[in-house]
Every structure is written in C-alpha cells, then in structure tokens.
mmCIF file of C-alpha atoms and ligand atoms in Angstrom:
data_model
loop_
_atom_site.group_PDB
_atom_site.id
_atom_site.type_symbol
_atom_site.label_atom_id
_atom_site.label_comp_id
_atom_site.label_asym_id
_atom_site.label_seq_id
_atom_site.Cartn_x
_atom_site.Cartn_y
_atom_site.Cartn_z
ATOM 1 C CA MET A 12 118.439 119.718 61.570
ATOM 2 C CA SER A 13 116.904 119.935 64.627
ATOM 3 C CA GLU A 14 116.029 116.657 66.796
ATOM 4 C CA ILE A 15 112.830 114.742 66.530
ATOM 5 C CA ARG A 16 110.453 114.948 69.559
ATOM 6 C CA LYS A 17 110.182 111.537 71.300
ATOM 7 C CA ILE A 18 107.067 110.530 73.177
ATOM 8 C CA ALA A 19 106.821 107.389 75.051
ATOM 9 C CA ILE A 20 103.315 105.807 74.841
ATOM 10 C CA SER A 21 103.484 105.820 78.810
ATOM 11 C CA LEU A 22 105.862 106.737 81.814
ATOM 12 C CA PRO A 23 104.748 106.672 85.365
ATOM 13 C CA LEU A 24 105.502 109.682 87.235
ATOM 14 C CA THR A 25 107.687 109.347 90.219
ATOM 15 C CA GLY A 26 110.426 111.080 91.532
ATOM 16 C CA GLU A 27 111.322 112.662 94.933
ATOM 17 C CA GLU A 28 108.382 112.021 96.986
ATOM 18 C CA GLU A 29 108.413 108.358 96.293
ATOM 19 C CA TRP A 30 112.285 108.331 96.954
ATOM 20 C CA GLN A 31 111.641 109.766 100.218
ATOM 21 C CA ALA A 32 109.416 107.260 101.039
ATOM 22 C CA CYS A 33 111.742 104.480 100.897
ATOM 23 C CA ARG A 34 113.681 106.136 103.521
ATOM 24 C CA GLU A 35 111.977 104.663 106.289
ATOM 25 C CA PRO A 36 111.788 101.398 105.613
ATOM 26 C CA LEU A 37 115.352 100.967 104.236
ATOM 27 C CA MET A 38 116.743 102.850 107.628
ATOM 28 C CA SER A 39 114.348 100.330 109.492
ATOM 29 C CA GLY A 40 115.066 97.575 108.241
ATOM 30 C CA TRP A 41 111.281 96.072 107.989
ATOM 31 C CA LEU A 42 111.413 96.003 104.167
ATOM 32 C CA THR A 43 108.881 92.943 103.554
ATOM 33 C CA GLN A 44 105.434 93.374 104.301
ATOM 34 C CA GLY A 45 105.048 95.262 107.060
ATOM 35 C CA PRO A 46 103.427 98.773 108.481
ATOM 36 C CA LYS A 47 103.943 100.431 104.661
ATOM 37 C CA VAL A 48 101.924 97.482 103.286
ATOM 38 C CA ALA A 49 99.075 98.132 105.875
ATOM 39 C CA ALA A 50 98.895 101.980 105.606
ATOM 40 C CA PHE A 51 99.020 101.494 101.732
ATOM 41 C CA GLU A 52 96.112 98.673 101.880
ATOM 42 C CA LYS A 53 93.855 101.021 104.474
ATOM 43 C CA ALA A 54 94.331 104.088 102.238
ATOM 44 C CA PHE A 55 93.572 101.831 98.937
ATOM 45 C CA ALA A 56 90.363 100.701 100.765
ATOM 46 C CA ALA A 57 89.137 103.595 101.672
ATOM 47 C CA ARG A 58 89.323 105.445 98.531
ATOM 48 C CA HIS A 59 87.477 102.499 96.363
ATOM 49 C CA GLU A 60 85.106 102.460 99.251
ATOM 50 C CA ALA A 61 86.163 98.840 100.083
ATOM 51 C CA ARG A 62 86.096 96.975 103.179
ATOM 52 C CA HIS A 63 88.979 94.819 102.681
ATOM 53 C CA ALA A 64 92.262 95.796 100.432
ATOM 54 C CA LEU A 65 95.341 93.248 100.510
ATOM 55 C CA ALA A 66 98.115 93.786 98.676
ATOM 56 C CA ALA A 67 100.072 91.237 96.210
ATOM 57 C CA THR A 68 103.368 91.479 93.938
ATOM 58 C CA SER A 69 100.858 91.541 91.067
ATOM 59 C CA CYS A 70 97.522 91.889 89.768
ATOM 60 C CA THR A 71 98.102 88.505 88.447
ATOM 61 C CA THR A 72 98.948 87.206 91.444
ATOM 62 C CA ALA A 73 96.101 89.205 92.866
ATOM 63 C CA LEU A 74 93.587 87.121 90.676
ATOM 64 C CA HIS A 75 95.303 83.863 91.100
ATOM 65 C CA LEU A 76 94.692 84.644 95.422
ATOM 66 C CA ILE A 77 90.934 85.280 94.163
ATOM 67 C CA LEU A 78 90.318 82.315 92.554
ATOM 68 C CA ALA A 79 92.282 79.937 94.280
ATOM 69 C CA ALA A 80 90.206 80.974 97.669
ATOM 70 C CA MET A 81 87.241 80.547 95.662
ATOM 71 C CA GLU A 82 89.004 77.109 95.451
ATOM 72 C CA ILE A 83 88.209 77.444 91.508
ATOM 73 C CA GLY A 84 90.076 74.079 90.292
ATOM 74 C CA PRO A 85 89.837 71.221 87.603
ATOM 75 C CA GLY A 86 86.603 70.546 86.229
ATOM 76 C CA ASP A 87 85.564 73.973 86.923
ATOM 77 C CA GLU A 88 84.832 77.209 84.060
ATOM 78 C CA VAL A 89 85.829 80.881 84.595
ATOM 79 C CA ILE A 90 84.750 83.409 81.466
ATOM 80 C CA VAL A 91 87.243 85.725 80.646
ATOM 81 C CA PRO A 92 87.182 88.081 77.305
ATOM 82 C CA ALA A 93 88.881 86.929 74.726
ATOM 83 C CA PHE A 94 90.486 90.965 74.546
ATOM 84 C CA THR A 95 92.854 91.323 77.321
ATOM 85 C CA TRP A 96 95.863 91.190 78.925
ATOM 86 C CA VAL A 97 97.030 87.419 78.404
ATOM 87 C CA ALA A 98 97.316 87.044 82.228
ATOM 88 C CA THR A 99 93.460 87.262 82.944
ATOM 89 C CA ALA A 100 93.326 83.578 81.213
ATOM 90 C CA ASN A 101 96.510 82.458 82.443
ATOM 91 C CA VAL A 102 95.173 82.875 86.569
ATOM 92 C CA VAL A 103 92.816 80.440 85.311
ATOM 93 C CA LEU A 104 95.057 77.687 83.886
ATOM 94 C CA TYR A 105 97.026 78.517 87.113
ATOM 95 C CA CYS A 106 94.218 76.441 89.124
ATOM 96 C CA GLY A 107 93.363 74.004 86.504
ATOM 97 C CA ALA A 108 90.587 75.313 85.556
ATOM 98 C CA THR A 109 89.443 75.910 82.014
ATOM 99 C CA PRO A 110 89.104 79.374 80.844
ATOM 100 C CA VAL A 111 86.207 80.123 78.146
ATOM 101 C CA PHE A 112 86.426 82.965 76.109
ATOM 102 C CA VAL A 113 83.619 85.757 75.858
ATOM 103 C CA ASP A 114 83.748 88.192 72.777
ATOM 104 C CA VAL A 115 83.996 91.863 73.415
ATOM 105 C CA GLU A 116 82.161 95.067 71.813
ATOM 106 C CA ARG A 117 84.650 96.996 69.107
ATOM 107 C CA ASN A 118 83.384 100.526 70.855
ATOM 108 C CA THR A 119 84.166 100.226 74.450
ATOM 109 C CA CYS A 120 86.689 96.705 73.947
ATOM 110 C CA ASN A 121 85.014 95.122 76.701
ATOM 111 C CA LEU A 122 83.196 92.299 77.414
ATOM 112 C CA ASP A 123 79.880 91.904 75.460
ATOM 113 C CA PRO A 124 76.873 91.057 77.310
ATOM 114 C CA ALA A 125 75.178 89.817 74.639
ATOM 115 C CA ASP A 126 77.766 86.930 73.728
ATOM 116 C CA LEU A 127 77.641 86.117 77.587
ATOM 117 C CA ALA A 128 74.610 83.773 77.623
ATOM 118 C CA ALA A 129 75.965 81.087 75.308
ATOM 119 C CA ARG A 130 79.098 81.067 77.532
ATOM 120 C CA ILE A 131 77.669 79.626 80.516
ATOM 121 C CA THR A 132 77.638 76.395 81.312
ATOM 122 C CA PRO A 133 76.398 74.188 84.736
ATOM 123 C CA LYS A 134 80.733 74.243 85.199
ATOM 124 C CA THR A 135 80.788 78.376 84.857
ATOM 125 C CA ARG A 136 82.351 79.040 88.369
ATOM 126 C CA ALA A 137 82.889 82.943 87.757
ATOM 127 C CA ILE A 138 82.873 85.756 85.283
ATOM 128 C CA ILE A 139 86.195 87.957 84.915
ATOM 129 C CA ALA A 140 84.704 90.853 84.284
ATOM 130 C CA VAL A 141 87.945 93.284 82.945
ATOM 131 C CA HIS A 142 87.729 96.735 83.115
ATOM 132 C CA LEU A 143 90.038 97.426 79.773
ATOM 133 C CA PHE A 144 92.201 100.664 79.918
ATOM 134 C CA GLY A 145 90.410 101.877 82.562
ATOM 135 C CA LEU A 146 87.098 101.859 81.379
ATOM 136 C CA CYS A 147 84.413 99.259 83.495
ATOM 137 C CA ALA A 148 82.589 96.807 82.109
ATOM 138 C CA ASP A 149 78.818 96.812 82.134
ATOM 139 C CA ILE A 150 78.474 94.969 85.429
ATOM 140 C CA ASP A 151 74.486 95.243 85.410
ATOM 141 C CA ALA A 152 74.238 93.813 82.155
ATOM 142 C CA ILE A 153 76.473 91.070 83.106
ATOM 143 C CA ARG A 154 74.295 90.482 86.544
ATOM 144 C CA LYS A 155 71.063 90.904 84.834
ATOM 145 C CA ILE A 156 72.020 87.381 81.978
ATOM 146 C CA ALA A 157 74.077 85.941 85.007
ATOM 147 C CA PRO A 158 72.273 86.725 88.382
ATOM 148 C CA ASP A 159 74.323 83.569 90.747
ATOM 149 C CA ILE A 160 77.528 83.804 89.130
ATOM 150 C CA PRO A 161 80.061 85.702 90.812
ATOM 151 C CA ILE A 162 81.917 88.761 89.264
ATOM 152 C CA ILE A 163 85.441 88.929 89.557
ATOM 153 C CA GLU A 164 86.951 92.437 88.314
ATOM 154 C CA ASP A 165 90.032 92.392 86.437
ATOM 155 C CA ALA A 166 90.491 96.186 87.143
ATOM 156 C CA ALA A 167 94.686 95.947 86.353
ATOM 157 C CA CYS A 168 93.608 99.264 84.500
ATOM 158 C CA ALA A 169 90.666 100.859 86.731
ATOM 159 C CA ALA A 170 92.410 102.519 89.987
ATOM 160 C CA GLY A 171 90.024 105.493 90.855
ATOM 161 C CA SER A 172 87.356 104.514 87.938
ATOM 162 C CA ALA A 173 84.077 104.305 88.943
ATOM 163 C CA TYR A 174 80.575 102.676 86.954
ATOM 164 C CA LYS A 175 77.247 104.265 88.213
ATOM 165 C CA GLY A 176 78.834 106.223 90.832
ATOM 166 C CA LYS A 177 80.272 103.584 92.545
ATOM 167 C CA PRO A 178 84.214 102.850 92.540
ATOM 168 C CA ALA A 179 86.002 99.969 90.658
ATOM 169 C CA GLY A 180 86.835 97.468 93.184
ATOM 170 C CA THR A 181 83.473 96.955 94.772
ATOM 171 C CA LEU A 182 81.467 96.149 91.595
ATOM 172 C CA GLY A 183 81.784 92.224 92.323
ATOM 173 C CA LEU A 184 82.870 89.815 94.726
ATOM 174 C CA ALA A 185 86.213 90.629 94.377
ATOM 175 C CA ALA A 186 88.607 93.064 92.423
ATOM 176 C CA ALA A 187 92.096 92.929 91.282
ATOM 177 C CA PHE A 188 94.216 96.023 90.636
ATOM 178 C CA SER A 189 97.607 96.434 88.917
ATOM 179 C CA PHE A 190 100.360 98.925 90.060
ATOM 180 C CA HIS A 191 102.805 98.053 87.153
ATOM 181 C CA PRO A 192 104.208 101.001 85.723
ATOM 182 C CA ARG A 193 102.046 101.375 82.681
ATOM 183 C CA LYS A 194 99.173 101.628 84.949
ATOM 184 C CA SER A 195 97.644 105.078 86.286
ATOM 185 C CA ILE A 196 99.870 104.434 89.583
ATOM 186 C CA THR A 197 102.740 102.232 90.091
ATOM 187 C CA THR A 198 105.000 100.536 92.639
ATOM 188 C CA GLY A 199 107.023 99.496 90.111
ATOM 189 C CA GLU A 200 105.275 95.691 90.131
ATOM 190 C CA GLY A 201 102.253 95.186 92.591
ATOM 191 C CA GLY A 202 98.804 94.556 93.291
ATOM 192 C CA MET A 203 95.415 94.723 95.216
ATOM 193 C CA VAL A 204 92.683 92.546 95.718
ATOM 194 C CA THR A 205 89.750 94.511 97.348
ATOM 195 C CA THR A 206 86.593 92.763 98.499
ATOM 196 C CA ASN A 207 83.723 93.344 101.228
ATOM 197 C CA ASP A 208 83.780 89.790 101.454
ATOM 198 C CA ASP A 209 85.693 89.124 105.159
ATOM 199 C CA ALA A 210 85.682 85.302 104.723
ATOM 200 C CA LEU A 211 87.315 85.500 101.151
ATOM 201 C CA ALA A 212 89.454 88.507 102.915
ATOM 202 C CA ALA A 213 90.663 86.534 105.411
ATOM 203 C CA LYS A 214 91.885 83.367 103.449
ATOM 204 C CA ILE A 215 93.176 85.566 100.670
ATOM 205 C CA ASP A 216 95.548 87.128 103.611
ATOM 206 C CA MET A 217 96.614 83.568 104.785
ATOM 207 C CA LEU A 218 97.504 82.665 100.824
ATOM 208 C CA ARG A 219 99.759 84.801 99.944
ATOM 209 C CA ASN A 220 101.898 84.562 102.906
ATOM 210 C CA HIS A 221 102.732 80.786 102.129
ATOM 211 C CA GLY A 222 98.994 79.940 103.950
ATOM 212 C CA ALA A 223 100.451 80.876 107.521
ATOM 213 C CA SER A 224 97.497 81.377 109.933
ATOM 214 C CA ILE A 225 99.149 85.239 111.076
ATOM 215 C CA SER A 226 101.183 87.562 109.351
ATOM 216 C CA GLU A 227 105.157 88.028 110.195
ATOM 217 C CA GLU A 228 103.852 91.570 111.345
ATOM 218 C CA GLN A 229 101.364 90.293 113.286
ATOM 219 C CA ARG A 230 103.296 87.333 114.513
ATOM 220 C CA HIS A 231 106.538 90.155 115.686
ATOM 221 C CA ASN A 232 104.762 92.054 117.456
ATOM 222 C CA GLY A 233 102.201 89.628 119.641
ATOM 223 C CA PRO A 234 102.832 87.912 122.410
ATOM 224 C CA ARG A 235 105.052 84.979 121.474
ATOM 225 C CA PRO A 236 107.160 86.417 118.564
ATOM 226 C CA TYR A 237 109.328 82.832 118.888
ATOM 227 C CA LEU A 238 106.794 80.708 117.870
ATOM 228 C CA LEU A 239 105.481 80.137 113.938
ATOM 229 C CA ALA A 240 102.114 80.363 112.928
ATOM 230 C CA GLU A 241 100.273 77.385 111.615
ATOM 231 C CA PHE A 242 99.857 76.747 108.294
ATOM 232 C CA ASN A 243 96.678 74.663 107.224
ATOM 233 C CA LEU A 244 96.370 75.776 103.772
ATOM 234 C CA LEU A 245 98.745 75.450 100.318
ATOM 235 C CA GLY A 246 99.674 79.187 100.263
ATOM 236 C CA TYR A 247 102.276 81.211 98.136
ATOM 237 C CA ASN A 248 104.466 83.908 98.437
ATOM 238 C CA TYR A 249 102.701 86.834 96.947
ATOM 239 C CA ARG A 250 103.414 89.557 99.489
ATOM 240 C CA MET A 251 104.312 93.073 98.250
ATOM 241 C CA THR A 252 107.566 94.761 100.290
ATOM 242 C CA ASP A 253 107.093 97.761 102.511
ATOM 243 C CA LEU A 254 109.366 99.582 99.791
ATOM 244 C CA GLN A 255 106.860 99.301 97.412
ATOM 245 C CA GLY A 256 103.791 99.646 100.059
ATOM 246 C CA ALA A 257 105.562 103.401 101.018
ATOM 247 C CA VAL A 258 106.181 104.069 97.440
ATOM 248 C CA GLY A 259 102.420 102.899 96.549
ATOM 249 C CA LEU A 260 101.112 105.120 99.350
ATOM 250 C CA VAL A 261 102.538 108.312 97.546
ATOM 251 C CA GLN A 262 101.218 107.614 94.390
ATOM 252 C CA LEU A 263 97.998 107.022 95.907
ATOM 253 C CA GLY A 264 97.712 109.930 97.117
ATOM 254 C CA LYS A 265 98.443 111.561 93.148
ATOM 255 C CA LEU A 266 95.648 109.316 92.061
ATOM 256 C CA ASP A 267 93.096 111.851 91.441
ATOM 257 C CA GLN A 268 95.202 114.832 90.113
ATOM 258 C CA PHE A 269 96.729 112.257 87.902
ATOM 259 C CA ILE A 270 93.197 110.956 86.665
ATOM 260 C CA ASP A 271 92.122 114.394 86.369
ATOM 261 C CA GLU A 272 94.676 115.929 84.354
ATOM 262 C CA ARG A 273 94.736 112.501 81.749
ATOM 263 C CA GLN A 274 91.051 113.422 81.602
ATOM 264 C CA LYS A 275 91.496 117.143 79.994
ATOM 265 C CA TRP A 276 94.071 115.518 77.707
ATOM 266 C CA ALA A 277 91.631 113.232 76.721
ATOM 267 C CA ASP A 278 89.409 115.608 76.059
ATOM 268 C CA TYR A 279 91.743 117.400 74.212
ATOM 269 C CA TYR A 280 92.629 114.245 71.849
ATOM 270 C CA ARG A 281 88.720 114.121 71.381
ATOM 271 C CA GLU A 282 88.071 117.299 70.017
ATOM 272 C CA ALA A 283 91.374 117.849 68.188
ATOM 273 C CA LEU A 284 91.028 114.204 66.509
ATOM 274 C CA SER A 285 87.658 114.477 65.736
ATOM 275 C CA GLY A 286 88.534 115.546 62.129
ATOM 276 C CA ILE A 287 90.267 112.301 60.905
ATOM 277 C CA GLU A 288 87.383 110.147 59.630
ATOM 278 C CA TRP A 289 89.573 106.810 59.784
ATOM 279 C CA LEU A 290 90.434 107.238 63.633
ATOM 280 C CA ARG A 291 87.693 106.611 66.325
ATOM 281 C CA CYS A 292 88.672 108.084 69.836
ATOM 282 C CA PRO A 293 87.523 105.765 72.673
ATOM 283 C CA GLU A 294 84.233 106.840 73.955
ATOM 284 C CA ILE A 295 82.985 106.991 77.518
ATOM 285 C CA PRO A 296 79.341 106.141 78.055
ATOM 286 C CA GLU A 297 77.168 108.357 80.271
ATOM 287 C CA GLY A 298 77.702 107.346 84.169
ATOM 288 C CA TYR A 299 81.547 106.201 83.898
ATOM 289 C CA ARG A 300 84.207 107.593 84.927
ATOM 290 C CA THR A 301 87.237 106.283 83.169
ATOM 291 C CA GLY A 302 91.251 106.389 85.101
ATOM 292 C CA TRP A 303 92.576 106.537 81.301
ATOM 293 C CA GLN A 304 95.205 103.812 81.862
ATOM 294 C CA ALA A 305 95.591 104.131 77.825
ATOM 295 C CA TYR A 306 94.119 106.128 75.270
ATOM 296 C CA VAL A 307 93.074 103.833 72.730
ATOM 297 C CA CYS A 308 91.719 104.522 69.254
ATOM 298 C CA TYR A 309 90.068 102.039 66.766
ATOM 299 C CA LEU A 310 90.894 102.530 62.905
ATOM 300 C CA ASP A 311 88.748 102.093 59.952
ATOM 301 C CA GLU A 312 90.890 100.745 57.738
ATOM 302 C CA SER A 313 88.941 101.028 54.661
ATOM 303 C CA LYS A 314 89.133 104.876 55.048
ATOM 304 C CA ALA A 315 92.555 105.406 56.315
ATOM 305 C CA PRO A 316 95.531 105.975 53.328
ATOM 306 C CA MET A 317 97.714 102.792 55.120
ATOM 307 C CA THR A 318 97.069 100.174 57.437
ATOM 308 C CA ARG A 319 97.307 100.495 61.303
ATOM 309 C CA ASN A 320 100.637 99.108 61.284
ATOM 310 C CA GLN A 321 101.951 101.225 58.581
ATOM 311 C CA ILE A 322 100.463 103.957 60.460
ATOM 312 C CA MET A 323 102.045 102.634 63.962
ATOM 313 C CA GLU A 324 105.377 102.654 61.668
ATOM 314 C CA HIS A 325 105.177 105.915 60.589
ATOM 315 C CA LEU A 326 104.369 107.312 63.901
ATOM 316 C CA GLN A 327 107.622 105.734 65.677
ATOM 317 C CA GLU A 328 109.525 107.198 62.746
ATOM 318 C CA LYS A 329 108.124 110.455 63.747
ATOM 319 C CA GLY A 330 109.360 110.002 67.518
ATOM 320 C CA ILE A 331 105.176 108.828 68.740
ATOM 321 C CA SER A 332 105.132 105.671 70.308
ATOM 322 C CA THR A 333 101.666 103.365 69.724
ATOM 323 C CA ARG A 334 100.922 100.369 70.701
ATOM 324 C CA PRO A 335 98.119 97.757 69.971
ATOM 325 C CA GLY A 336 95.268 98.395 72.828
ATOM 326 C CA THR A 337 96.150 94.820 73.947
ATOM 327 C CA HIS A 338 95.521 91.544 72.359
ATOM 328 C CA ALA A 339 92.721 89.006 71.436
ATOM 329 C CA VAL A 340 94.146 86.479 73.813
ATOM 330 C CA HIS A 341 92.323 83.174 71.959
ATOM 331 C CA MET A 342 94.818 84.004 69.217
ATOM 332 C CA LEU A 343 98.091 83.798 70.924
ATOM 333 C CA GLY A 344 99.589 80.301 70.555
ATOM 334 C CA LEU A 345 99.205 79.272 73.813
ATOM 335 C CA TYR A 346 95.355 79.349 73.587
ATOM 336 C CA ARG A 347 95.293 78.443 69.949
ATOM 337 C CA ASP A 348 96.886 75.235 70.450
ATOM 338 C CA ARG A 349 95.237 74.372 74.033
ATOM 339 C CA LEU A 350 91.895 75.164 73.456
ATOM 340 C CA GLY A 351 91.857 74.732 69.380
ATOM 341 C CA CYS A 352 90.509 78.496 69.353
ATOM 342 C CA ARG A 353 90.206 80.406 65.670
ATOM 343 C CA PRO A 354 90.708 83.893 64.804
ATOM 344 C CA ASP A 355 86.893 83.797 63.694
ATOM 345 C CA ASP A 356 85.434 82.452 66.778
ATOM 346 C CA PHE A 357 85.240 86.028 67.985
ATOM 347 C CA PRO A 358 85.135 88.592 65.981
ATOM 348 C CA GLY A 359 84.738 92.010 68.083
ATOM 349 C CA ALA A 360 88.492 90.490 69.807
ATOM 350 C CA ARG A 361 89.582 89.755 66.630
ATOM 351 C CA ASP A 362 89.115 93.141 64.650
ATOM 352 C CA CYS A 363 90.233 95.001 68.693
ATOM 353 C CA ASP A 364 93.722 93.192 67.873
ATOM 354 C CA ARG A 365 93.664 94.290 64.192
ATOM 355 C CA TYR A 366 92.684 97.739 64.449
ATOM 356 C CA THR A 367 93.085 99.373 68.164
ATOM 357 C CA MET A 368 95.840 101.643 68.699
ATOM 358 C CA ALA A 369 96.840 103.394 71.612
ATOM 359 C CA ILE A 370 99.066 106.760 71.352
ATOM 360 C CA PRO A 371 100.415 108.376 74.511
ATOM 361 C CA LEU A 372 98.954 109.593 76.991
ATOM 362 C CA HIS A 373 100.469 110.083 80.553
ATOM 363 C CA ASN A 374 101.375 112.519 83.204
ATOM 364 C CA ARG A 375 104.985 113.290 81.667
ATOM 365 C CA MET A 376 103.617 114.674 78.422
ATOM 366 C CA VAL A 377 103.303 118.326 78.110
ATOM 367 C CA ALA A 378 101.308 120.610 75.837
ATOM 368 C CA GLU A 379 103.898 120.606 72.959
ATOM 369 C CA ASP A 380 103.753 117.156 72.968
ATOM 370 C CA TYR A 381 100.032 116.687 72.699
ATOM 371 C CA ALA A 382 100.177 119.091 69.947
ATOM 372 C CA TYR A 383 102.690 117.100 68.168
ATOM 373 C CA VAL A 384 101.362 114.078 68.315
ATOM 374 C CA VAL A 385 97.559 116.029 66.456
ATOM 375 C CA GLU A 386 99.475 117.548 63.850
ATOM 376 C CA THR A 387 101.281 114.265 62.781
ATOM 377 C CA LEU A 388 97.924 112.192 63.180
ATOM 378 C CA LYS A 389 96.529 114.751 61.061
ATOM 379 C CA ALA A 390 99.333 115.064 58.453
ATOM 380 C CA ILE A 391 98.755 111.327 57.645
ATOM 381 C CA GLY A 392 95.544 112.429 55.933
HETATM 382 C C1 PLP B 19 98.061 94.816 83.244
HETATM 383 C C2 PLP B 19 96.909 93.971 83.078
HETATM 384 C C3 PLP B 19 97.615 92.387 83.970
HETATM 385 C C4 PLP B 19 98.304 92.485 84.572
HETATM 386 O O1 PLP B 19 98.919 93.001 86.004
HETATM 387 P P1 PLP B 19 100.069 92.641 86.258
HETATM 388 O O2 PLP B 19 100.397 93.659 87.781
HETATM 389 O O3 PLP B 19 101.345 93.305 85.410
HETATM 390 O O4 PLP B 19 100.437 91.393 86.663
HETATM 391 C C5 PLP B 19 96.096 91.908 84.049
HETATM 392 N N1 PLP B 19 94.873 92.381 83.481
HETATM 393 C C6 PLP B 19 94.628 93.514 82.716
HETATM 394 C C7 PLP B 19 93.844 93.822 81.830
HETATM 395 C C8 PLP B 19 95.942 94.356 82.692
HETATM 396 O O5 PLP B 19 95.885 95.453 81.902
#
C-alpha cells in the first residue's frame, strides 16, 4: 500500500537564508530590538509606502499599541467585524473599551458596510477594518459611511495586499500586521504597526518599550549611555528581538515572490474547482491584490453530499488539512457571556463560521499536492 500524501493547511517557507541571518545578532550579542529590527522596519515601511513602521511582538500587541496610543479606554466603543480572529476584539477589551460588532459579507468575509451605520454611536472612537485572509476591506465604502471616525487596519493577513492600487498599511490612520507562521511572511511570532502619522508613531515607539523616552539602541549609541531614559507613559514590553528582525528582513525580500506563486495556484484552484456546484471559490473584486494568506471557500450544504464538517473530516482522512476560515467572535463563550451576543445577531458572521473552509495553499506545496487536493474534492461528488 502506498503512503497517502499529507498536505498541511499552511507551512512557512523558511530555510538556509533565515538561518544564516540569525548569525550576525548571535555573534555580536545584540539580541533585542536593535539594528536588525530597524532595518526590517525601514524595508517594511518602504514596501508598504508608509512613513513609519514599528515592530512589535505580534499583530495583537501591535493593535493594542495603536489603541493605547489613541488613548482609547473605558466608555469608548470600537467597531470590530464579527467574523475575525478573536484578537481583533480582545485588544479593545485590553483597553477597557467596548467592542461593538458589525456583520460581514458572505462573499468577501469582510466587514459589511451596509451594516455599519447602525453600529455607530457618539462613543465610537475607531473602526477596525480587517483585511481577512489578505483581501482588503472596502475602505472607501467604510469611509463614506463614517467619514470622521479613524480607521485602523487589522492587516494581520495582508502584507503585500493592495486596495485600488494602494498597499495595505496606509489605508487608514494606522495598520497592524502579523508575522505568525500562518501569515504570508513570518518571524516566528511578530507584528508591525504602519502609519503616516508622526505623533502616533512617536508615541507607539515609546509605548512598546516600557514608555521610555528613547530606545535602548539610541541610548547606547548616544553621548550618555550610562543614564536611563525618562518614563512619562505607562508602556509595555512589546519589543521584537533582533533575531526576529533579521529573519523578517529575509522573509520580506521574498514576499512578492511568495504572493506571485500563491496567485498562480489560486488561479489554478479557481479553474479546476469551478465544476463543483457546492463549493464557491474566493472572489477577488476588480482593483484588489490579495496576498492569499489563506484560500477560503464557502460551502453550499444544500447542494453538497455531506455537511461542511463531514467534508473536512473526509479530507483529513485523505491526508488533506482544512480549517474553518476563522470564527464568529460574537459566538465565542467570552463574548456571548460578556456582551450577551446570540448567533443570529450577526447572520453573515454566523454563516461564515459554519460554511467556510480553507483548503491548503502555501509556498511549500508542489504541483502534485494541488492536483491531489482538486482530485479529492471532485471525487466527493
Ligand atoms: C492572525 C491574526 C491576528 C493575530 O496575529 P498575531 O500576530 O498572532 O497576534 C489578528 N487578526 C487577524 C485577522 C489575524 O488573522
């Protein structure tokens, strides 16, 4: 009996160059945020056409830094799509503010601008627009409904993505990216804030480093390295290490190559899977570029021979990993209990939670893997 092919839902493409990149910080002994992080930030800002890029330990902490710098706190409301990774809503709670959910569209899985107006109150301080799976939220439509409310991009999945010719990262006041291994490029764990706002960037720079008025590197290289910085803000330790910065710099150099390859296989899937009437492939509207963080399909159970979960189980038995796109945050115990949310409050998010399925698409897959996924899906009938 031949061994069955095993295909992971996602695997980062890292190797010799990332390994070598860690050499310099390890040999020099400068391990925390220093010259490698600075170089990574500079390159990341240039690639995303942002004035500032500030590294953090994750996208979650990057989002927290943005909200903290905006002084969002108790009594404030922040709008969050109901279908996203739980961290998008959690960061609002970190600040003592209240997340207010808005529904998502079933075709893009992104914030539904038609549901937005009803969620805005005099307490709304920001809208977190999530670019889910790499597809940018419709920022123009959001801005039209809420022209005076700052937009924060949750660009966790959107390194290298673009909206109407503009890169993700400067579509709102500030953006947060993730370098978790499931995202387009990785540093193990890691995140990045981008913004064109000088004052916000300066504040985030301090907040990520205990609220210190200058960074360790500036202090060490300055005229009085023996004196400690001033501390006037309640900050955090959200510093990225230079080991991660070194890896990030190498990964960033491969970002466009990664995306081009993912795009090629996304096109292949779209074509090859078009005959399966119960499976809807992701649609990328005109004018968008997605980084294809994940390839998330939507199932029509009324036409399928099995339920979504049975299909996922069947694929698992065939060696193919799948996952629900992400979760409906309002249906998680934390938010159900805290905010009294019911599943039907956000029917788009509820349905995306039930009927989405990510199939494998990543840069370690080969042509035979893609063909096997297609063949196995088609055989379901
Ligand atoms: C992955 C993800 C996050 C969290 O990123 P971390 O770097 O793991 O903190 C936040 N929002 C979305 C939409 C994500 O996909």
